[in-house]
Amino acid sequence: MKFLFDDESFSFETLRATGYIAYAGADLGEVLVTCRQIPETDEDAWSTQWAATAARIEGIGRDALAAGHRVSAREALLRASNYYRAADFYRRDDPEHDPESARLAKAAQQTFADAAPLLDTPTRALNIPYEDTTLPAYLFLVDDSGTPRPTVLFHGGFDSILEESYFAIAVGALRRGYNVLAFDGPGQGAPLRAGLRFRPDWETVVTPALDLARSLPEVDNDKIALIGMSMGGYLAARAAAYEHRLAACVLYDGIYDLHEPFAAIAAEAASTPGGLDAVIARNTGASWVVRNGKWTFGLPTFAEVVEATKAYTMAGITDRITCPTLVLDAENDQFFRGQPQRVFDELTCEKELIFFREDEGAGEHCHEGALFLFHQRTFDWLDTILST
C-alpha cells in the first residue's frame, strides 16, 4: 500500500506513524505538511522535518499544560512522542555517538511520560527486575478499582519503543477491559541505549515480566496473554515455548526464522557489483536493516549480524508452545511473507491463523494503518479464549 512516498520504506514508516491517528497519536494535517517537505529517500530531511513537527506540537502541549488544559496537553504530548519516534527512525549510522538521535529518543520518552498522568485511565511506570538491572515498563489499568482483570503482556520487536505500545495495543485493550503491562527488553528502546542487546532466548525476558505481572493485585493470574509485535512475533513464540504459565499468546505477526530476511540481503549483496555498499545505496529499507541490525545486536559487521540471526528460529521448538496461540499474517508483508503459515503449521496447541488482506486496508506488515481491524480480530479471539 503506497502512502505518500514511492520509496517502500518511507511509505511504510509514514503509514505506521499516521496509523496511530486512531488513538490520538497523530493528526492527518500534521503528517501531510511534514511529509511534503521530505524528498524521496532523504533521511536527513526525514529526521529534520519530523523533529520540527514534534517540537512544534510539544510546544502546544507544554503551553496547554501550563494553562491547565489537561485534554489539550495530553493530546499534543502524545502526538509529539510519536513524531519524535519517527524522527529518530533512520538515524542509525552511529546512534551510540549521535547526540541528535539520543535527544530525539529522550524526547519521545519524556513527552509520553508527561502525557501519562493526563490519561483518562490509570498508568504507572514500573521497573521489571532483569538479571543485574531492570527493564522499563508501563502498567496501563482499566480503572483504579483494584479488580483483577485479564492482562496483556506486550513487547515490540526490531525497532519499536515502549512508548509506542500505548497506541499499538494498550488503548484497544483498555477499551475492552484488559490491563496491559508493556515493556522494552534487550535490544529495544531505553535498554538498548543502556547497552543491552538482543538475545534469542526471550523467555529470560518474559519470565521476570510475567513474575511481576502475577504479583500485581490488578492482574488475574489465570488470564495473562503475551503479545509480541513484528520481530516480537518470534520473541513471543520463543518465550511461550518455554514459559507455560501464559493463558494465551498472539504472534503479531508470526515469524518462523528471523535469519531469512537478513540472509536475503547478504545474498543480494554477494551477487551485486559493489557488494553490500551498492545494495544499501539504492535500497532505503535494506540500508536501515543493516545499520539497525549492527546496533541492536551489538556487532561491528553485517556479516556477523547475519550469522547471529541463525539462532532466532522456531525450528524444532514450535510444538513446545502449549497455550492457545493466535498467528497473524499480512498479505503484503515485505519482511516475513509466508512465515506465519509455517509457524501455524507446526503448532500443536489450540491455534488460529488470521490473514489480513490488502483489499481491506490491512495487508501491510503488522497491519499498519488498520488498527481497528487488528484490535477487533485479536481481542475478539482473546475474549473467546479467556472466557473458557
mmCIF file of C-alpha atoms in Angstrom:
data_model
loop_
_atom_site.group_PDB
_atom_site.id
_atom_site.type_symbol
_atom_site.label_atom_id
_atom_site.label_comp_id
_atom_site.label_asym_id
_atom_site.label_seq_id
_atom_site.Cartn_x
_atom_site.Cartn_y
_atom_site.Cartn_z
ATOM 1 C CA MET A 1 0.000 0.000 0.000
ATOM 2 C CA LYS A 2 1.815 3.089 -1.217
ATOM 3 C CA PHE A 3 1.294 6.014 1.150
ATOM 4 C CA LEU A 4 2.656 9.496 0.343
ATOM 5 C CA PHE A 5 6.043 8.153 -0.804
ATOM 6 C CA ASP A 6 7.144 5.886 -3.656
ATOM 7 C CA ASP A 7 10.023 4.539 -1.571
ATOM 8 C CA GLU A 8 8.739 1.399 0.158
ATOM 9 C CA SER A 9 10.448 2.089 3.478
ATOM 10 C CA PHE A 10 9.424 5.759 3.668
ATOM 11 C CA SER A 11 5.879 4.801 2.680
ATOM 12 C CA PHE A 12 5.629 2.129 5.358
ATOM 13 C CA GLU A 13 7.077 4.258 8.152
ATOM 14 C CA THR A 14 4.756 7.123 7.239
ATOM 15 C CA LEU A 15 1.781 4.767 7.311
ATOM 16 C CA ARG A 16 2.941 3.476 10.681
ATOM 17 C CA ALA A 17 3.194 6.940 12.217
ATOM 18 C CA THR A 18 -0.069 8.061 10.654
ATOM 19 C CA GLY A 19 -1.977 4.944 11.683
ATOM 20 C CA TYR A 20 -1.775 5.963 15.330
ATOM 21 C CA ILE A 21 -4.252 8.686 14.457
ATOM 22 C CA ALA A 22 -6.804 6.073 15.586
ATOM 23 C CA TYR A 23 -5.794 6.641 19.197
ATOM 24 C CA ALA A 24 -4.732 10.308 19.170
ATOM 25 C CA GLY A 25 -1.111 9.569 18.245
ATOM 26 C CA ALA A 26 -1.129 11.695 15.072
ATOM 27 C CA ASP A 27 -3.178 14.213 13.135
ATOM 28 C CA LEU A 28 -3.518 13.913 9.370
ATOM 29 C CA GLY A 29 -2.769 17.524 8.515
ATOM 30 C CA GLU A 30 0.401 17.449 10.592
ATOM 31 C CA VAL A 31 1.565 14.327 8.756
ATOM 32 C CA LEU A 32 0.803 15.800 5.333
ATOM 33 C CA VAL A 33 2.614 19.107 5.868
ATOM 34 C CA THR A 34 5.591 17.253 7.352
ATOM 35 C CA CYS A 35 5.929 14.725 4.555
ATOM 36 C CA ARG A 36 5.525 17.181 1.690
ATOM 37 C CA GLN A 37 8.818 18.743 2.794
ATOM 38 C CA ILE A 38 10.701 15.426 2.685
ATOM 39 C CA PRO A 39 12.242 14.376 -0.665
ATOM 40 C CA GLU A 40 12.166 10.676 -1.530
ATOM 41 C CA THR A 41 14.827 8.671 0.353
ATOM 42 C CA ASP A 42 16.287 11.795 2.027
ATOM 43 C CA GLU A 43 16.885 10.511 5.560
ATOM 44 C CA ASP A 44 18.324 13.798 6.812
ATOM 45 C CA ALA A 45 15.224 15.679 5.706
ATOM 46 C CA TRP A 46 13.041 12.953 7.235
ATOM 47 C CA SER A 47 14.647 13.430 10.632
ATOM 48 C CA THR A 48 14.712 17.227 10.411
ATOM 49 C CA GLN A 49 11.082 17.634 9.363
ATOM 50 C CA TRP A 50 9.592 15.098 11.796
ATOM 51 C CA ALA A 51 11.674 16.600 14.608
ATOM 52 C CA ALA A 52 10.443 20.104 13.745
ATOM 53 C CA THR A 53 6.823 18.958 13.771
ATOM 54 C CA ALA A 54 7.366 17.119 17.035
ATOM 55 C CA ALA A 55 8.869 20.194 18.676
ATOM 56 C CA ARG A 56 6.039 22.392 17.458
ATOM 57 C CA ILE A 57 3.378 20.043 18.780
ATOM 58 C CA GLU A 58 5.256 19.551 22.036
ATOM 59 C CA GLY A 59 5.197 23.330 22.451
ATOM 60 C CA ILE A 60 1.428 23.299 22.100
ATOM 61 C CA GLY A 61 1.259 20.611 24.745
ATOM 62 C CA ARG A 62 3.533 22.451 27.166
ATOM 63 C CA ASP A 63 1.560 25.667 26.790
ATOM 64 C CA ALA A 64 -1.731 23.828 27.290
ATOM 65 C CA LEU A 65 -0.395 22.089 30.381
ATOM 66 C CA ALA A 66 0.786 25.362 31.890
ATOM 67 C CA ALA A 67 -2.642 26.863 31.266
ATOM 68 C CA GLY A 68 -4.410 23.939 32.901
ATOM 69 C CA HIS A 69 -5.897 22.478 29.719
ATOM 70 C CA ARG A 70 -5.459 18.803 30.566
ATOM 71 C CA VAL A 71 -7.004 17.186 27.491
ATOM 72 C CA SER A 72 -5.268 19.508 25.040
ATOM 73 C CA ALA A 73 -1.933 18.923 26.762
ATOM 74 C CA ARG A 74 -2.368 15.160 26.705
ATOM 75 C CA GLU A 75 -3.327 15.037 23.052
ATOM 76 C CA ALA A 76 -0.416 17.203 21.918
ATOM 77 C CA LEU A 77 2.167 15.397 24.042
ATOM 78 C CA LEU A 78 1.036 12.001 22.740
ATOM 79 C CA ARG A 79 1.375 13.166 19.137
ATOM 80 C CA ALA A 80 4.768 14.696 19.856
ATOM 81 C CA SER A 81 6.023 11.409 21.302
ATOM 82 C CA ASN A 82 5.046 9.538 18.148
ATOM 83 C CA TYR A 83 6.615 12.182 15.912
ATOM 84 C CA TYR A 84 9.877 12.183 17.885
ATOM 85 C CA ARG A 85 9.993 8.392 17.499
ATOM 86 C CA ALA A 86 9.559 8.788 13.738
ATOM 87 C CA ALA A 87 12.241 11.493 13.592
ATOM 88 C CA ASP A 88 14.814 9.154 15.114
ATOM 89 C CA PHE A 89 13.948 6.139 12.994
ATOM 90 C CA TYR A 90 16.572 6.435 10.250
ATOM 91 C CA ARG A 91 19.359 7.906 12.403
ATOM 92 C CA ARG A 92 21.278 4.641 12.515
ATOM 93 C CA ASP A 93 24.722 5.425 11.135
ATOM 94 C CA ASP A 94 26.177 5.603 14.654
ATOM 95 C CA PRO A 95 23.316 6.021 17.163
ATOM 96 C CA GLU A 96 25.548 5.395 20.165
ATOM 97 C CA HIS A 97 27.533 8.526 19.342
ATOM 98 C CA ASP A 98 24.814 10.602 17.686
ATOM 99 C CA PRO A 99 23.650 13.296 20.127
ATOM 100 C CA GLU A 100 20.627 14.131 17.967
ATOM 101 C CA SER A 101 19.481 10.503 17.993
ATOM 102 C CA ALA A 102 19.827 10.443 21.780
ATOM 103 C CA ARG A 103 17.915 13.719 22.070
ATOM 104 C CA LEU A 104 15.051 12.527 19.901
ATOM 105 C CA ALA A 105 14.786 9.218 21.743
ATOM 106 C CA LYS A 106 14.729 11.003 25.090
ATOM 107 C CA ALA A 107 12.107 13.444 23.832
ATOM 108 C CA ALA A 108 9.863 10.585 22.689
ATOM 109 C CA GLN A 109 10.139 9.052 26.152
ATOM 110 C CA GLN A 110 9.674 12.289 28.082
ATOM 111 C CA THR A 111 6.688 13.616 26.174
ATOM 112 C CA PHE A 112 4.905 10.322 26.694
ATOM 113 C CA ALA A 113 5.879 10.236 30.384
ATOM 114 C CA ASP A 114 4.402 13.713 30.782
ATOM 115 C CA ALA A 115 1.217 12.684 28.966
ATOM 116 C CA ALA A 116 0.739 9.516 31.044
ATOM 117 C CA PRO A 117 -0.636 11.230 34.186
ATOM 118 C CA LEU A 118 -3.129 13.053 31.975
ATOM 119 C CA LEU A 119 -4.692 9.898 30.546
ATOM 120 C CA ASP A 120 -8.269 9.030 31.459
ATOM 121 C CA THR A 121 -7.197 5.627 32.782
ATOM 122 C CA PRO A 122 -4.544 4.962 35.477
ATOM 123 C CA THR A 123 -0.987 4.495 34.217
ATOM 124 C CA ARG A 124 2.068 3.540 36.289
ATOM 125 C CA ALA A 125 5.711 3.446 35.286
ATOM 126 C CA LEU A 126 7.360 0.275 36.622
ATOM 127 C CA ASN A 127 10.727 -1.434 36.530
ATOM 128 C CA ILE A 128 10.969 -5.158 35.862
ATOM 129 C CA PRO A 129 13.865 -6.912 37.651
ATOM 130 C CA TYR A 130 16.122 -8.399 34.979
ATOM 131 C CA GLU A 131 19.460 -10.037 35.760
ATOM 132 C CA ASP A 132 21.551 -7.316 37.447
ATOM 133 C CA THR A 133 19.438 -4.411 36.172
ATOM 134 C CA THR A 134 15.815 -3.553 35.352
ATOM 135 C CA LEU A 135 13.659 -3.160 32.255
ATOM 136 C CA PRO A 136 11.310 -0.163 31.882
ATOM 137 C CA ALA A 137 7.580 -0.847 31.750
ATOM 138 C CA TYR A 138 4.215 0.843 31.822
ATOM 139 C CA LEU A 139 1.191 -0.658 33.534
ATOM 140 C CA PHE A 140 -1.986 0.564 31.854
ATOM 141 C CA LEU A 141 -5.059 -0.112 34.011
ATOM 142 C CA VAL A 142 -8.720 -0.162 33.037
ATOM 143 C CA ASP A 143 -9.603 1.685 36.259
ATOM 144 C CA ASP A 144 -8.412 2.239 39.801
ATOM 145 C CA SER A 145 -10.776 -0.285 41.408
ATOM 146 C CA GLY A 146 -8.053 -2.863 42.043
ATOM 147 C CA THR A 147 -10.234 -5.542 40.450
ATOM 148 C CA PRO A 148 -8.160 -8.407 38.999
ATOM 149 C CA ARG A 149 -8.595 -8.340 35.223
ATOM 150 C CA PRO A 150 -7.344 -10.186 32.164
ATOM 151 C CA THR A 151 -3.969 -8.684 31.322
ATOM 152 C CA VAL A 152 -1.824 -8.418 28.224
ATOM 153 C CA LEU A 153 1.959 -8.613 28.413
ATOM 154 C CA PHE A 154 3.245 -6.696 25.410
ATOM 155 C CA HIS A 155 6.627 -6.083 23.820
ATOM 156 C CA GLY A 156 7.747 -4.839 20.441
ATOM 157 C CA GLY A 157 10.382 -6.015 18.018
ATOM 158 C CA PHE A 158 13.342 -4.851 15.947
ATOM 159 C CA ASP A 159 12.764 -1.104 16.245
ATOM 160 C CA SER A 160 9.724 -0.323 18.401
ATOM 161 C CA ILE A 161 9.907 1.542 21.690
ATOM 162 C CA LEU A 162 7.902 1.186 24.895
ATOM 163 C CA GLU A 163 6.023 4.429 24.358
ATOM 164 C CA GLU A 164 4.671 3.203 21.014
ATOM 165 C CA SER A 165 2.910 0.335 22.804
ATOM 166 C CA TYR A 166 0.229 2.709 24.065
ATOM 167 C CA PHE A 167 -1.019 3.267 20.516
ATOM 168 C CA ALA A 168 -0.170 -0.169 19.128
ATOM 169 C CA ILE A 169 -2.046 -2.202 21.743
ATOM 170 C CA ALA A 170 -2.884 -0.539 25.062
ATOM 171 C CA VAL A 171 -5.795 1.705 24.091
ATOM 172 C CA GLY A 172 -7.554 -1.068 22.212
ATOM 173 C CA ALA A 173 -7.027 -3.426 25.152
ATOM 174 C CA LEU A 174 -8.208 -0.955 27.800
ATOM 175 C CA ARG A 175 -11.421 -0.275 25.892
ATOM 176 C CA ARG A 176 -12.189 -3.991 26.086
ATOM 177 C CA GLY A 177 -11.458 -4.463 29.773
ATOM 178 C CA TYR A 178 -7.848 -5.661 29.585
ATOM 179 C CA ASN A 179 -4.994 -4.256 31.615
ATOM 180 C CA VAL A 180 -1.654 -4.040 29.800
ATOM 181 C CA LEU A 181 1.890 -4.437 31.099
ATOM 182 C CA ALA A 182 4.105 -3.205 28.256
ATOM 183 C CA PHE A 183 7.896 -3.269 28.412
ATOM 184 C CA ASP A 184 11.125 -2.881 26.472
ATOM 185 C CA GLY A 185 13.569 -5.770 26.510
ATOM 186 C CA PRO A 186 17.218 -6.069 25.491
ATOM 187 C CA GLY A 187 17.797 -4.583 22.043
ATOM 188 C CA GLN A 188 14.826 -2.238 22.391
ATOM 189 C CA GLY A 189 14.282 1.358 23.494
ATOM 190 C CA ALA A 190 15.975 2.507 26.678
ATOM 191 C CA PRO A 191 17.613 -0.884 27.459
ATOM 192 C CA LEU A 192 19.325 -0.803 24.056
ATOM 193 C CA ARG A 193 20.706 2.663 24.734
ATOM 194 C CA ALA A 194 21.945 1.355 28.083
ATOM 195 C CA GLY A 195 23.942 -1.336 26.263
ATOM 196 C CA LEU A 196 21.604 -4.360 26.360
ATOM 197 C CA ARG A 197 21.433 -6.182 23.022
ATOM 198 C CA PHE A 198 19.012 -8.685 21.557
ATOM 199 C CA ARG A 199 19.128 -12.285 22.715
ATOM 200 C CA PRO A 200 17.279 -15.239 21.168
ATOM 201 C CA ASP A 201 16.252 -16.921 24.446
ATOM 202 C CA TRP A 202 13.457 -14.403 25.070
ATOM 203 C CA GLU A 203 11.920 -16.484 27.846
ATOM 204 C CA THR A 204 14.627 -14.984 30.049
ATOM 205 C CA VAL A 205 12.956 -11.622 29.404
ATOM 206 C CA VAL A 206 9.291 -12.625 29.538
ATOM 207 C CA THR A 207 9.561 -14.729 32.706
ATOM 208 C CA PRO A 208 10.532 -11.825 35.005
ATOM 209 C CA ALA A 209 7.876 -9.645 33.342
ATOM 210 C CA LEU A 210 5.321 -12.366 34.000
ATOM 211 C CA ASP A 211 6.536 -12.722 37.583
ATOM 212 C CA LEU A 212 5.949 -9.008 38.132
ATOM 213 C CA ALA A 213 2.530 -9.118 36.484
ATOM 214 C CA ARG A 214 1.452 -12.022 38.686
ATOM 215 C CA SER A 215 2.458 -10.060 41.781
ATOM 216 C CA LEU A 216 0.080 -7.187 40.975
ATOM 217 C CA PRO A 217 -3.356 -7.235 42.622
ATOM 218 C CA GLU A 218 -4.977 -5.837 39.460
ATOM 219 C CA VAL A 219 -3.947 -8.881 37.397
ATOM 220 C CA ASP A 220 -5.970 -12.069 37.035
ATOM 221 C CA ASN A 221 -3.135 -14.594 37.068
ATOM 222 C CA ASP A 222 -5.179 -17.158 35.157
ATOM 223 C CA LYS A 223 -5.793 -14.769 32.273
ATOM 224 C CA ILE A 224 -2.441 -13.356 31.178
ATOM 225 C CA ALA A 225 -1.795 -13.237 27.434
ATOM 226 C CA LEU A 226 1.508 -12.438 25.705
ATOM 227 C CA ILE A 227 1.543 -10.369 22.512
ATOM 228 C CA GLY A 228 4.726 -9.694 20.554
ATOM 229 C CA MET A 229 4.829 -7.205 17.656
ATOM 230 C CA SER A 230 6.874 -7.543 14.442
ATOM 231 C CA MET A 231 10.163 -9.298 15.347
ATOM 232 C CA GLY A 232 8.351 -9.751 18.634
ATOM 233 C CA GLY A 233 6.340 -12.395 16.783
ATOM 234 C CA TYR A 234 9.423 -14.599 17.024
ATOM 235 C CA LEU A 235 10.380 -13.410 20.502
ATOM 236 C CA ALA A 236 6.915 -14.085 21.954
ATOM 237 C CA ALA A 237 6.706 -17.503 20.313
ATOM 238 C CA ARG A 238 10.123 -18.442 21.676
ATOM 239 C CA ALA A 239 9.124 -17.294 25.175
ATOM 240 C CA ALA A 240 5.833 -19.193 25.044
ATOM 241 C CA ALA A 241 7.696 -22.366 24.104
ATOM 242 C CA TYR A 242 9.433 -22.319 27.479
ATOM 243 C CA GLU A 243 7.161 -20.233 29.730
ATOM 244 C CA HIS A 244 3.997 -22.267 30.296
ATOM 245 C CA ARG A 245 2.126 -20.029 32.724
ATOM 246 C CA LEU A 246 0.652 -17.970 29.888
ATOM 247 C CA ALA A 247 -3.063 -18.321 29.167
ATOM 248 C CA ALA A 248 -2.676 -17.299 25.516
ATOM 249 C CA CYS A 249 -0.161 -15.948 23.004
ATOM 250 C CA VAL A 250 -0.584 -13.694 19.971
ATOM 251 C CA LEU A 251 2.111 -13.561 17.302
ATOM 252 C CA TYR A 252 1.725 -10.133 15.698
ATOM 253 C CA ASP A 253 2.827 -11.290 13.145
ATOM 254 C CA GLY A 254 4.117 -14.848 13.064
ATOM 255 C CA ILE A 255 7.854 -15.311 12.424
ATOM 256 C CA TYR A 256 9.426 -18.714 11.905
ATOM 257 C CA ASP A 257 13.012 -17.793 11.042
ATOM 258 C CA LEU A 258 14.478 -14.312 11.560
ATOM 259 C CA HIS A 259 17.597 -15.292 9.637
ATOM 260 C CA GLU A 260 15.873 -15.429 6.247
ATOM 261 C CA PRO A 261 15.400 -11.690 5.506
ATOM 262 C CA PHE A 262 18.907 -10.893 6.736
ATOM 263 C CA ALA A 263 20.369 -13.706 4.628
ATOM 264 C CA ALA A 264 18.423 -12.399 1.626
ATOM 265 C CA ILE A 265 20.155 -9.027 1.878
ATOM 266 C CA ALA A 266 23.526 -10.760 2.200
ATOM 267 C CA ALA A 267 22.777 -12.910 -0.845
ATOM 268 C CA GLU A 268 21.772 -9.865 -2.887
ATOM 269 C CA ALA A 269 24.990 -8.136 -1.854
ATOM 270 C CA ALA A 270 27.035 -11.163 -2.887
ATOM 271 C CA SER A 271 25.525 -11.116 -6.378
ATOM 272 C CA THR A 272 25.642 -7.337 -6.894
ATOM 273 C CA PRO A 273 28.641 -5.438 -8.315
ATOM 274 C CA GLY A 274 29.841 -3.242 -5.491
ATOM 275 C CA GLY A 275 28.520 -5.640 -2.877
ATOM 276 C CA LEU A 276 26.672 -4.515 0.240
ATOM 277 C CA ASP A 277 27.571 -0.856 -0.266
ATOM 278 C CA ALA A 278 25.810 -0.869 -3.630
ATOM 279 C CA VAL A 279 22.723 -2.575 -2.218
ATOM 280 C CA ILE A 280 22.268 -0.158 0.646
ATOM 281 C CA ALA A 281 22.964 2.840 -1.592
ATOM 282 C CA ARG A 282 19.908 2.034 -3.692
ATOM 283 C CA ASN A 283 17.583 0.465 -1.104
ATOM 284 C CA THR A 284 16.482 2.542 1.896
ATOM 285 C CA GLY A 285 14.932 -0.403 3.682
ATOM 286 C CA ALA A 286 17.967 -2.659 3.296
ATOM 287 C CA SER A 287 20.253 0.165 4.406
ATOM 288 C CA TRP A 288 18.212 0.669 7.549
ATOM 289 C CA VAL A 289 18.104 -3.082 8.333
ATOM 290 C CA VAL A 290 21.879 -3.318 8.025
ATOM 291 C CA ARG A 291 22.544 -0.326 10.272
ATOM 292 C CA ASN A 292 19.863 -1.090 12.835
ATOM 293 C CA GLY A 293 20.948 -4.718 12.938
ATOM 294 C CA LYS A 294 24.542 -3.856 13.793
ATOM 295 C CA TRP A 295 23.344 -1.594 16.601
ATOM 296 C CA THR A 296 20.666 -3.787 18.152
ATOM 297 C CA PHE A 297 22.744 -6.954 18.013
ATOM 298 C CA GLY A 298 25.893 -5.124 19.104
ATOM 299 C CA LEU A 299 28.048 -6.401 16.254
ATOM 300 C CA PRO A 300 30.524 -4.476 14.082
ATOM 301 C CA THR A 301 29.718 -6.040 10.703
ATOM 302 C CA PHE A 302 26.565 -7.075 8.901
ATOM 303 C CA ALA A 303 28.092 -10.488 8.177
ATOM 304 C CA GLU A 304 28.225 -11.087 11.938
ATOM 305 C CA VAL A 305 24.611 -9.951 12.287
ATOM 306 C CA VAL A 306 23.537 -12.405 9.600
ATOM 307 C CA GLU A 307 25.337 -15.189 11.427
ATOM 308 C CA ALA A 308 23.832 -14.196 14.788
ATOM 309 C CA THR A 309 20.285 -14.312 13.441
ATOM 310 C CA LYS A 310 20.596 -18.054 12.797
ATOM 311 C CA ALA A 311 19.780 -18.594 16.477
ATOM 312 C CA TYR A 312 16.420 -16.831 16.104
ATOM 313 C CA THR A 313 14.334 -19.691 14.762
ATOM 314 C CA MET A 314 11.291 -21.681 15.857
ATOM 315 C CA ALA A 315 12.531 -24.818 14.116
ATOM 316 C CA GLY A 316 12.315 -27.752 16.492
ATOM 317 C CA ILE A 317 10.602 -25.867 19.329
ATOM 318 C CA THR A 318 7.258 -24.651 17.943
ATOM 319 C CA ASP A 319 5.500 -27.734 19.295
ATOM 320 C CA ARG A 320 6.583 -26.809 22.821
ATOM 321 C CA ILE A 321 4.029 -23.993 22.916
ATOM 322 C CA THR A 322 1.083 -25.276 24.946
ATOM 323 C CA CYS A 323 -1.174 -22.235 25.375
ATOM 324 C CA PRO A 324 -3.782 -21.260 22.754
ATOM 325 C CA THR A 325 -1.961 -19.238 20.106
ATOM 326 C CA LEU A 326 -3.183 -16.752 17.517
ATOM 327 C CA VAL A 327 -0.953 -16.247 14.487
ATOM 328 C CA LEU A 328 -1.498 -13.104 12.412
ATOM 329 C CA ASP A 329 -0.455 -12.811 8.780
ATOM 330 C CA ALA A 330 -0.354 -9.928 6.269
ATOM 331 C CA GLU A 331 -0.787 -10.266 2.531
ATOM 332 C CA ASN A 332 1.901 -7.739 1.581
ATOM 333 C CA ASP A 333 4.402 -8.327 4.388
ATOM 334 C CA GLN A 334 7.711 -7.183 2.914
ATOM 335 C CA PHE A 335 9.793 -8.821 5.630
ATOM 336 C CA PHE A 336 8.374 -12.235 6.549
ATOM 337 C CA ARG A 337 5.956 -13.245 3.800
ATOM 338 C CA GLY A 338 4.898 -16.882 4.191
ATOM 339 C CA GLN A 339 6.450 -17.338 7.615
ATOM 340 C CA PRO A 340 3.256 -17.059 9.726
ATOM 341 C CA GLN A 341 1.821 -20.098 7.922
ATOM 342 C CA ARG A 342 4.968 -22.080 8.714
ATOM 343 C CA VAL A 343 4.655 -21.272 12.401
ATOM 344 C CA PHE A 344 0.969 -22.121 12.371
ATOM 345 C CA ASP A 345 1.536 -25.458 10.650
ATOM 346 C CA GLU A 346 3.996 -26.604 13.330
ATOM 347 C CA LEU A 347 1.902 -25.535 16.317
ATOM 348 C CA THR A 348 0.294 -28.465 18.162
ATOM 349 C CA CYS A 349 -1.631 -26.364 20.696
ATOM 350 C CA GLU A 350 -5.074 -24.837 20.198
ATOM 351 C CA LYS A 351 -4.463 -22.366 17.394
ATOM 352 C CA GLU A 352 -5.914 -19.969 14.849
ATOM 353 C CA LEU A 353 -4.469 -18.111 11.853
ATOM 354 C CA ILE A 354 -5.958 -14.788 10.741
ATOM 355 C CA PHE A 355 -4.964 -13.437 7.338
ATOM 356 C CA PHE A 356 -5.212 -9.678 6.760
ATOM 357 C CA ARG A 357 -5.789 -8.685 3.146
ATOM 358 C CA GLU A 358 -4.707 -5.734 1.063
ATOM 359 C CA ASP A 359 -8.242 -5.116 -0.203
ATOM 360 C CA GLU A 360 -9.410 -4.473 3.358
ATOM 361 C CA GLY A 361 -6.600 -1.984 4.015
ATOM 362 C CA ALA A 362 -4.735 -4.311 6.364
ATOM 363 C CA GLY A 363 -2.195 -6.072 4.172
ATOM 364 C CA GLU A 364 0.956 -4.299 5.361
ATOM 365 C CA HIS A 365 3.417 -5.685 7.899
ATOM 366 C CA CYS A 366 1.748 -5.653 11.333
ATOM 367 C CA HIS A 367 -1.404 -4.276 9.660
ATOM 368 C CA GLU A 368 -0.183 -0.705 9.945
ATOM 369 C CA GLY A 369 -2.993 1.675 9.094
ATOM 370 C CA ALA A 370 -5.639 -0.848 10.185
ATOM 371 C CA LEU A 371 -5.502 -0.705 13.972
ATOM 372 C CA PHE A 372 -9.232 -1.022 14.499
ATOM 373 C CA LEU A 373 -9.474 -4.185 12.414
ATOM 374 C CA PHE A 374 -6.364 -5.667 14.021
ATOM 375 C CA HIS A 375 -7.695 -4.969 17.510
ATOM 376 C CA GLN A 376 -11.189 -6.208 16.717
ATOM 377 C CA ARG A 377 -9.971 -9.574 15.459
ATOM 378 C CA THR A 378 -7.270 -10.043 18.072
ATOM 379 C CA PHE A 379 -9.306 -9.125 21.130
ATOM 380 C CA ASP A 380 -12.414 -10.926 19.931
ATOM 381 C CA TRP A 381 -10.251 -14.060 19.775
ATOM 382 C CA LEU A 382 -8.785 -13.376 23.214
ATOM 383 C CA ASP A 383 -12.246 -12.757 24.646
ATOM 384 C CA THR A 384 -13.317 -16.192 23.446
ATOM 385 C CA ILE A 385 -10.160 -17.984 24.651
ATOM 386 C CA LEU A 386 -10.035 -16.370 28.091
ATOM 387 C CA SER A 387 -13.759 -16.793 28.756
ATOM 388 C CA THR A 388 -13.463 -20.583 28.736
#
